[in-house]
Coordinates of C-alpha atoms and ligand atoms in Angstrom, one line a residue:
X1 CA 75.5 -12.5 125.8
X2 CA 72.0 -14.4 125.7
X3 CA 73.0 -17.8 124.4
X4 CA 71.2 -19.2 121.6
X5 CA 69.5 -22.5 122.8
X6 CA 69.2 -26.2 120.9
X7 CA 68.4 -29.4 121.8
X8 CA 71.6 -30.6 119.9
X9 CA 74.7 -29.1 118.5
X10 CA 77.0 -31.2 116.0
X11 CA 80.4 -29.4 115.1
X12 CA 81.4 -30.0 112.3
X13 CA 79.4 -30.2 108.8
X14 CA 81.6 -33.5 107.0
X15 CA 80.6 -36.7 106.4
X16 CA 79.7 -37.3 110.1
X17 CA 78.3 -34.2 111.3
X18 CA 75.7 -34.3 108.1
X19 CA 75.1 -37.7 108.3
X20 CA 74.2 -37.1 112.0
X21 CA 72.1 -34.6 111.0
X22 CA 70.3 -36.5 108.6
X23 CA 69.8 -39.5 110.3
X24 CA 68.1 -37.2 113.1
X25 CA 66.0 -35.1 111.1
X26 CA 64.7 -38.4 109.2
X27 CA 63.9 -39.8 112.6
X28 CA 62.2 -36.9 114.1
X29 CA 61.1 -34.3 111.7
X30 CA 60.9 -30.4 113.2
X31 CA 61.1 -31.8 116.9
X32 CA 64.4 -31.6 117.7
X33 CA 66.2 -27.6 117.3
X34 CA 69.3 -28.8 116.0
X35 CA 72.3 -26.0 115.8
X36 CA 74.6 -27.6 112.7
X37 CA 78.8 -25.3 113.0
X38 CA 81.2 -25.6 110.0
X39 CA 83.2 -22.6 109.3
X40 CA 83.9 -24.6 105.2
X41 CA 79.7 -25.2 105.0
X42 CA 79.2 -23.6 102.1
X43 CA 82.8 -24.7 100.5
X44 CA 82.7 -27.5 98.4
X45 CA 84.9 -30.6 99.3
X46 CA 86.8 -31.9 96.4
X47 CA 86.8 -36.0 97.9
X48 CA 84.8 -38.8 96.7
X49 CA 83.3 -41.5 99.6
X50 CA 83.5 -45.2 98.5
X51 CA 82.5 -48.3 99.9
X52 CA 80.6 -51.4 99.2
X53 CA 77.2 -52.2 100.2
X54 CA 74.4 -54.4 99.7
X55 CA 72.2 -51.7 99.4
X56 CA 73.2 -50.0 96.0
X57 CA 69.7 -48.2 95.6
X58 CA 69.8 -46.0 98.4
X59 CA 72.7 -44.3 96.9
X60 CA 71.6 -44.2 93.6
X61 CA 70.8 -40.7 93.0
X62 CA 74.0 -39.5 94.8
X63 CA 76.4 -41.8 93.0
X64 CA 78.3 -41.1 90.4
X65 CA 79.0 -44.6 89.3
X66 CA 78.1 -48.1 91.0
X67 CA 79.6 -51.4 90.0
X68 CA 79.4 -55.0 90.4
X69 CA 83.0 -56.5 89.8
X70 CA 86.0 -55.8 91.6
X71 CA 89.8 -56.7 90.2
X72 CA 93.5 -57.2 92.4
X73 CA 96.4 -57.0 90.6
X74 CA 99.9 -58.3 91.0
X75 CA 102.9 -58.8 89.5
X76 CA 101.4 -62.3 88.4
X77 CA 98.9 -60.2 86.9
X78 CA 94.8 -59.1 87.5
X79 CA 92.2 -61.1 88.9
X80 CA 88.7 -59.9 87.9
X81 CA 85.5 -61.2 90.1
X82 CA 81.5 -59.9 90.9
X83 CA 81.2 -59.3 94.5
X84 CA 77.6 -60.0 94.7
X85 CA 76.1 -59.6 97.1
X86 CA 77.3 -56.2 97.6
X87 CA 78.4 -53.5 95.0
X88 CA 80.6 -50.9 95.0
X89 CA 79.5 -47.2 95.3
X90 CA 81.2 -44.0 95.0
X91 CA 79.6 -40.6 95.7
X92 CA 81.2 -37.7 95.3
X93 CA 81.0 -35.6 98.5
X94 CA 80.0 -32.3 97.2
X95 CA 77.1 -34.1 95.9
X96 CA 76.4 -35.5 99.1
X97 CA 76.8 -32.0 101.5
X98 CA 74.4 -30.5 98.9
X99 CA 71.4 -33.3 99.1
X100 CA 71.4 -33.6 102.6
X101 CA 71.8 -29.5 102.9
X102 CA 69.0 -29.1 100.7
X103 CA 67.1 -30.9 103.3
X104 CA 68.0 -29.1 106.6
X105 CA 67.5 -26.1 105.1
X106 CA 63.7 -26.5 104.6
X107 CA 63.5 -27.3 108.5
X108 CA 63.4 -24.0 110.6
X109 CA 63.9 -26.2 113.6
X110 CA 67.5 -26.9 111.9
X111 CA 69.7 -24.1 112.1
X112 CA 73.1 -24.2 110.2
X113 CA 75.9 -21.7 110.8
X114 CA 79.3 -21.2 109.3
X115 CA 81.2 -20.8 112.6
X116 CA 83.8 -22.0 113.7
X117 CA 83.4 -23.7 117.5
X118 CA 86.2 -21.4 119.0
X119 CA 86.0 -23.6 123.0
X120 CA 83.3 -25.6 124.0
X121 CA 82.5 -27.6 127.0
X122 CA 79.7 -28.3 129.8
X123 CA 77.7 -25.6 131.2
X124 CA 76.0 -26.7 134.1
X125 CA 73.3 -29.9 132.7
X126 CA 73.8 -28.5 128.9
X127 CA 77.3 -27.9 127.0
X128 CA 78.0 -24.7 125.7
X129 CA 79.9 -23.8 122.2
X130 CA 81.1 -20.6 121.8
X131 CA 82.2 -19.2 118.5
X132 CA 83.7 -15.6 117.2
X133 CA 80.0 -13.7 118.1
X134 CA 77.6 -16.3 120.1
X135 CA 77.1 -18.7 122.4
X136 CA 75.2 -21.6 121.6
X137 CA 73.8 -23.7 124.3
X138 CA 73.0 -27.1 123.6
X139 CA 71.6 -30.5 125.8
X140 CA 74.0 -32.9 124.0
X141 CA 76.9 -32.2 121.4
X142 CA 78.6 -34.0 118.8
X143 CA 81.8 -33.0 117.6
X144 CA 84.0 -34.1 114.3
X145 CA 86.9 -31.5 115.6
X146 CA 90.1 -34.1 117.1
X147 CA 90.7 -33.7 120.6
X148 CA 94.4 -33.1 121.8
X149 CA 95.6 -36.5 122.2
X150 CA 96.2 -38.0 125.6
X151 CA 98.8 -40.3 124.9
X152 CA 101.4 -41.6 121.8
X153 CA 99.6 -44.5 119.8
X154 CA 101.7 -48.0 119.5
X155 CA 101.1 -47.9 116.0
X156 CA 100.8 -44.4 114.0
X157 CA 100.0 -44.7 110.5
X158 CA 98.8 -43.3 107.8
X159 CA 96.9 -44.2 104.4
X160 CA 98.1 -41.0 102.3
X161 CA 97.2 -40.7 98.8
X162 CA 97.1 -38.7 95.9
X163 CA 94.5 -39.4 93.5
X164 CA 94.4 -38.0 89.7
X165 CA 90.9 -37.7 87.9
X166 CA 92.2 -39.0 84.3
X167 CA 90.7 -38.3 81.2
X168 CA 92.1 -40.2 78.0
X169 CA 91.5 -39.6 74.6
X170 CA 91.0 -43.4 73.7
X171 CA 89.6 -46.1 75.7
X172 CA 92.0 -46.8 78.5
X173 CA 89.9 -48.1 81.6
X174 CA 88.1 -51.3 82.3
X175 CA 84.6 -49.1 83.1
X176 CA 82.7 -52.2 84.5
X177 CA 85.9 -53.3 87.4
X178 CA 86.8 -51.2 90.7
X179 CA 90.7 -52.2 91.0
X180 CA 91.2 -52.6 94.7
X181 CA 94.3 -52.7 94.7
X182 CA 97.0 -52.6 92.1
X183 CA 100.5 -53.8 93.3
X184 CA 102.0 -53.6 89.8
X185 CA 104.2 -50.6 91.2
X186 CA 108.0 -50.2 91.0
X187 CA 109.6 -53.9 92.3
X188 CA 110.4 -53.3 96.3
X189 CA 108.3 -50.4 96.7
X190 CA 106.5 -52.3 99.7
X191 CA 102.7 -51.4 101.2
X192 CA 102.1 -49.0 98.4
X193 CA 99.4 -49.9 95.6
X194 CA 96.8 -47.6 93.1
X195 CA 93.5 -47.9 93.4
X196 CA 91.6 -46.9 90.1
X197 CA 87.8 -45.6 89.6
X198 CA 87.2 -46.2 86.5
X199 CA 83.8 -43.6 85.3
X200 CA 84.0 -44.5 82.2
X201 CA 86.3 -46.0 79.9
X202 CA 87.8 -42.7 79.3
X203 CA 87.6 -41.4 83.0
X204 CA 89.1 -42.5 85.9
X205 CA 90.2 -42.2 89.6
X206 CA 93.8 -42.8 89.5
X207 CA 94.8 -42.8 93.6
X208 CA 98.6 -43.9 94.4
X209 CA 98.1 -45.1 98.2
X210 CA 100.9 -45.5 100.8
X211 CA 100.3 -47.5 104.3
X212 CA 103.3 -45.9 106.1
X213 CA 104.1 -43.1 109.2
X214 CA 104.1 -40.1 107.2
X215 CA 102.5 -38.4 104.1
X216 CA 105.0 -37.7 100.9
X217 CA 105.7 -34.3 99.0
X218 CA 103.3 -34.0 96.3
X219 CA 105.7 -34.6 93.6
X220 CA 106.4 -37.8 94.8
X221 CA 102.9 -39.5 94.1
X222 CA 102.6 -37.5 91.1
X223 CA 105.9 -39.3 89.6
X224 CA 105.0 -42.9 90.5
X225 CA 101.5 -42.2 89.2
X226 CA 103.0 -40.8 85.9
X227 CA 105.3 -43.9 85.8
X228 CA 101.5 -46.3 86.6
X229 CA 99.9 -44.7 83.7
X230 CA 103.3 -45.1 81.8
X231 CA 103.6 -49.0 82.6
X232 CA 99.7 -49.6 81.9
X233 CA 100.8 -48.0 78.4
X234 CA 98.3 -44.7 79.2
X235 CA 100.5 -41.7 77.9
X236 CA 97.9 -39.5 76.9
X237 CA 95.8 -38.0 79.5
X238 CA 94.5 -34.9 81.0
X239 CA 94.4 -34.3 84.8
X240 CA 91.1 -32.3 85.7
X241 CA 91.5 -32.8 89.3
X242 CA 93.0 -34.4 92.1
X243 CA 92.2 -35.8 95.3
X244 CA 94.6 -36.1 98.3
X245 CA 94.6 -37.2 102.1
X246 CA 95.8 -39.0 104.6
X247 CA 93.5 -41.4 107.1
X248 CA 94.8 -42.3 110.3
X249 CA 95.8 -45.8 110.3
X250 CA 96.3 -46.2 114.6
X251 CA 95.7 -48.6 117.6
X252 CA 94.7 -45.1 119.0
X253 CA 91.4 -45.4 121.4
X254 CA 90.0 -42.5 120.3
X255 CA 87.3 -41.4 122.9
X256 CA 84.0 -41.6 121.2
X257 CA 82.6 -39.6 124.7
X258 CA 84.0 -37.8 127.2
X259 CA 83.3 -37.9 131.0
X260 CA 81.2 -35.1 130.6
X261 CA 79.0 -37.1 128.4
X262 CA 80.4 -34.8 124.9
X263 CA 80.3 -37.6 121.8
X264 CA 82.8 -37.5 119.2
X265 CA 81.8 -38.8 115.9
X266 CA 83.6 -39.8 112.6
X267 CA 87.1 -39.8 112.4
X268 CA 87.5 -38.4 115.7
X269 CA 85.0 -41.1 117.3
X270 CA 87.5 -43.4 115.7
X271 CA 85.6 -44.3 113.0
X272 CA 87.9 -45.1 110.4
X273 CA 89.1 -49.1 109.9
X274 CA 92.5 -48.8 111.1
X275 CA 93.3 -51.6 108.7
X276 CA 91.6 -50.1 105.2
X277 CA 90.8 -46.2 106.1
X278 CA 87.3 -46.9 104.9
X279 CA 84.7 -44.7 107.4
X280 CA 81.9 -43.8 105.2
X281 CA 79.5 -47.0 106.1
X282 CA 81.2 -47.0 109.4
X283 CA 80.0 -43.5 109.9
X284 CA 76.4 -43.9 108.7
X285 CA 75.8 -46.9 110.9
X286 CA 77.0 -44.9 114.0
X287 CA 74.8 -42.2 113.0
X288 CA 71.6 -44.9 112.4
X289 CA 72.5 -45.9 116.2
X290 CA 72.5 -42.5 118.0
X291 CA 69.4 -41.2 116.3
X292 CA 67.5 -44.5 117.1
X293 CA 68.6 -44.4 120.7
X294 CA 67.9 -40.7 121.9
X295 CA 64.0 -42.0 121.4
X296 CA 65.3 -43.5 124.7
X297 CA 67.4 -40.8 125.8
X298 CA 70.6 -42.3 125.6
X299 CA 73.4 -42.7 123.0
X300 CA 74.1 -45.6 121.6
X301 CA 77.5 -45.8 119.7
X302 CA 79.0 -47.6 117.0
X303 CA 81.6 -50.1 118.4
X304 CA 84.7 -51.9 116.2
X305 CA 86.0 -53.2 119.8
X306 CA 85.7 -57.0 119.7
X307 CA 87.8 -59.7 117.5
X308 CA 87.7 -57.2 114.4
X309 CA 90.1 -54.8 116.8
X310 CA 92.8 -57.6 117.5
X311 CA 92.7 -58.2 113.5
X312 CA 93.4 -54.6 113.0
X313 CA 96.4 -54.6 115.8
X314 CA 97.9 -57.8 113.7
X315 CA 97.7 -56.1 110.5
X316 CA 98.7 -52.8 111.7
X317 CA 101.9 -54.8 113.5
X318 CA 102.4 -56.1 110.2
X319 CA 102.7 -53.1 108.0
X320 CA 104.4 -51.1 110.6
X321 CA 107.2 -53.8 111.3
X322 CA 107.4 -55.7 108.0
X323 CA 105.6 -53.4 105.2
X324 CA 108.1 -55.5 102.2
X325 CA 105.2 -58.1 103.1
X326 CA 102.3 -56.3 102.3
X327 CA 101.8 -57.1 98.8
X328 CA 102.6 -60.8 99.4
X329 CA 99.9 -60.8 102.1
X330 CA 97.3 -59.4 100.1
X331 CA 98.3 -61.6 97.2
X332 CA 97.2 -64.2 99.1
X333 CA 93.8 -62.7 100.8
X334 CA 93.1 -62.2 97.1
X335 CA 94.3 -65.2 95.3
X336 CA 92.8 -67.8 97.7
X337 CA 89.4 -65.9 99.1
X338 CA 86.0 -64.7 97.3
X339 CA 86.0 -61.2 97.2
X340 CA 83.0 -61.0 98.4
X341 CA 83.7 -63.0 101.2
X342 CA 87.1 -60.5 101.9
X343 CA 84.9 -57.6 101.7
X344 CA 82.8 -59.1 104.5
X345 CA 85.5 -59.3 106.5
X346 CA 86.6 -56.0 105.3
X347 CA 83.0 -54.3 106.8
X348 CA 83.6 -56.3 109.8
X349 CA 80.2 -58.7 108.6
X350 CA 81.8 -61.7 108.4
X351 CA 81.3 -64.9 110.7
X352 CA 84.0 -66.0 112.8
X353 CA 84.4 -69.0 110.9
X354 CA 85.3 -67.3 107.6
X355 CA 87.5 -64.9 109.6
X356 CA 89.7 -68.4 110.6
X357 CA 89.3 -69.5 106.6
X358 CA 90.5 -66.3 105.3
X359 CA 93.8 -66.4 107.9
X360 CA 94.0 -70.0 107.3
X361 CA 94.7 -69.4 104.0
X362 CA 97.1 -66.2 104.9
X363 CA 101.2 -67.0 104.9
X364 CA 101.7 -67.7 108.5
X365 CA 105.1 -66.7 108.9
X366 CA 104.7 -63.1 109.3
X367 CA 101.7 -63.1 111.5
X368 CA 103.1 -65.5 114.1
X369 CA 106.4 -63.2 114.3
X370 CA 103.7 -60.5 114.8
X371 CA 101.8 -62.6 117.3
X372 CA 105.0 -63.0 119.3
X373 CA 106.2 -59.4 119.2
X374 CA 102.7 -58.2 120.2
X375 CA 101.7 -61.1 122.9
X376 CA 104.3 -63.2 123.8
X377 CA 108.1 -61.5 123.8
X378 CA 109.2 -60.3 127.5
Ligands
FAD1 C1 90.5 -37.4 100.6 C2 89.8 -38.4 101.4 C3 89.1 -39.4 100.8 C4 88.4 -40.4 101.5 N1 87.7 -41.4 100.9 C5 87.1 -42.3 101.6 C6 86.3 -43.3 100.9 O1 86.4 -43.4 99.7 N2 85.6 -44.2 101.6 C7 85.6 -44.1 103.0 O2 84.9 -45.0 103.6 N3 86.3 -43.2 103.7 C8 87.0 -42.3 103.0 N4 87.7 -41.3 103.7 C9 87.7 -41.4 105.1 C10 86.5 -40.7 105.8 O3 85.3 -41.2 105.3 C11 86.5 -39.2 105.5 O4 87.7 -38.6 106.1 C12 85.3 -38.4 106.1 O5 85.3 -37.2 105.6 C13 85.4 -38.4 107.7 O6 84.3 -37.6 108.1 P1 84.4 -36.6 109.4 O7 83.1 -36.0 109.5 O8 85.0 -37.3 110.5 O9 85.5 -35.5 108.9 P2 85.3 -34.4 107.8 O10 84.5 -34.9 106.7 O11 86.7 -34.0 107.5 O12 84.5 -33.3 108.6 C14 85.0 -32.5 109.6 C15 84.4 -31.1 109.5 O13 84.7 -30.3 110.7 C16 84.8 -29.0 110.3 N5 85.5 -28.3 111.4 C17 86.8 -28.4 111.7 N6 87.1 -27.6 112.8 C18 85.9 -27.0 113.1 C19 85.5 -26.1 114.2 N7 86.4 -25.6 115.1 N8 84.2 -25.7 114.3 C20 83.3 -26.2 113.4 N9 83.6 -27.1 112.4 C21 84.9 -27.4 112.3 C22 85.6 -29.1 109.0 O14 85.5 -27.9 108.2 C23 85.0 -30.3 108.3 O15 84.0 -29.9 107.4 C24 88.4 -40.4 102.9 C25 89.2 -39.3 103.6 C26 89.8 -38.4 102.8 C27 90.7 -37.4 103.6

């Protein structure tokens, strides 16, 4: 078999592998022969990609809604606040495959194939991917597909949700305010909050989140979010849709390249903030950095390693061991910090010195037991 030949091949058409692609084409036009693998490409993914930014414009065609304010609630009640600089963007991801799709497929140089990458690996100087019917040799390659792990993870959980799009007949949402997180949940139910989207004031996201080892039956979110929308006095609604996952929430060093010089991006690249699940932003910056540094021919990566890493370890210590302390915790990131400023710290922007505010202001209790079960104890 005469293998087809690129100068890159990304497996995998999600969020990374089309960001990638993106990034590259925006960066060097028809130069680079790009071969572009997903078996789902033409499938459309039911998941909407959130995150803040300080650069609402740039997503403004793709969003479908951007906001200002943010709120946290607790049993003491909701706290409201603008997040400026930043604001909050949503885009739904089926909107997002299409635009940048749209754009590959006017490049000839861009090829994109729904195949499945059935092995791949290095082929003398270039990597070879071979699928049901070709071979597809390639001078670098970036894969989205999870590599067999190499060894357990010290901490292995997950952020699993299910997430009901809501429509009410009267006015039931707060369409200006994100809420973060809600705590107002059954009493004792530990590091489980909703998040709500609101569209409108008549359409929302309704997402019951759960930071613990494994995902639950589906009829388990769908009866604590019945008994949300019960408590926030919303009894009639129609579900049009629904949205669930589950984002790995691990000390895991995922390998973002082999030894034989094969990158893995987005979630497998590690990508996701252990501590929030958020990749989207993490993900575009990661792809900003590898197109800019192939001008050089190298890769340059995307890299959470640093202080940001040893925050994620304590929180991750902290949900795994103690997770009844969750809400507390946040609580008080919420109750004592700007939003703004958490978010910050959140994206992993923030200065050192309002990293040592923000735990400062934190209940120390918890985190020094953590400190000594992950540093100190024999
Ligand atoms: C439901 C959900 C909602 C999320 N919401 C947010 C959010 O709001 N904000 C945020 O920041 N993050 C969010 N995330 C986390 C993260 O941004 C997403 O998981 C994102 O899709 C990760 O991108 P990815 O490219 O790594 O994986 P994916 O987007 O899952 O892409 C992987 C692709 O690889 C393809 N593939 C698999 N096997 C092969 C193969 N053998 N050959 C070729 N292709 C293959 C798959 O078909 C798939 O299209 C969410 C995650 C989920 C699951």
């Amino acid at each position: 078999m005469h293998p087809d030949t690129y100068d890159i091949g990304i497996i995998g058409a999600g969020c990374a592998g089309l960001s990638l692609a993106r990034e590259l084409v925006g960066r060097y036009g028809g130069d680079l022969r790009i071969a572009l693998l997903d078996p789902a490409l033409l499938q459309h993914p039911e998941k909407t990609w959130s995150f803040w930014t300080h650069e609402p414009d740039r997503y403004a065609a793709l969003a479908e809604g951007i906001w200002h304010k943010v709120s946290f609630a607790d049993h003491r009640g909701a706290l409201t606040e603008p997040i400026a600089p930043y604001s909050y963007v949503s885009i739904p991801a089926r909107r997002y495959r299409q635009h940048i799709l749209d754009e590959l497929f006017r490049l000839p140089s861009v090829h994109l194939r729904t195949e499945a990458s059935r092995r791949y690996g290095p082929s003398g100087r270039n990597y070879l991917i071979q699928t049901e019917g070709a071979e597809i040799r390639c001078e670098r390659l970036f894969s989205s597909v999870h590599p067999p792990a190499t060894r357990p993870a010290r901490y292995a959980l997950q952020q699993h949700f299910l997430g009901w799009f809501v429509e009410t007949p009267e006015p039931a949402f707060e369409s200006d305010t994100v809420t973060l997180m809600d705590f107002r949940t059954e009493p004792g139910s530990g590091a489980e909050f909703v998040y709500v989207l609101p569209y409108s004031d008549r359409r929302a996201l309704v997402e019951y989140t759960v930071f613990s080892p494994r995902p639950w039956p589906v009829g388990t979110y769908e009866e604590k979010l019945k008994a949300y929308l019960h408590r926030r006095s919303i009894d009639r609604y129609n579900v049009t849709a629904s949205e669930q996952g589950s984002i790995p929430m691990t000390d895991y060093p995922f390998p973002q390249q082999t030894a034989d010089g094969l990158h893995h991006i987005g979630l497998a690249g590690g990508l996701a903030r252990p501590a929030t699940g958020y990749a989207f932003r993490f993900i575009e910056q990661d792809s900003a950095l590898i197109a800019a540094s192939l001008q050089d021919g190298q890769v340059s990566r995307f890299s959470a390693a640093g202080r940001h890493q040893f925050y994620d370890r304590l929180l991750l210590h902290l949900i795994d061991r103690f997770p009844e302390r969750v809400p507390g915790i946040m609580s008080a990131l919420f109750r004592r910090n700007r939003f703004a400023d958490i978010l910050a710290f959140l994206d992993r922007s923030s200065a050192p010195l309002d990293e040592a505010r923000i735990f400062w202001r934190l209940p120390w209790s918890p985190f020094l037991r953590v400190l000594y079960e992950s540093y100190l104890r024999p």
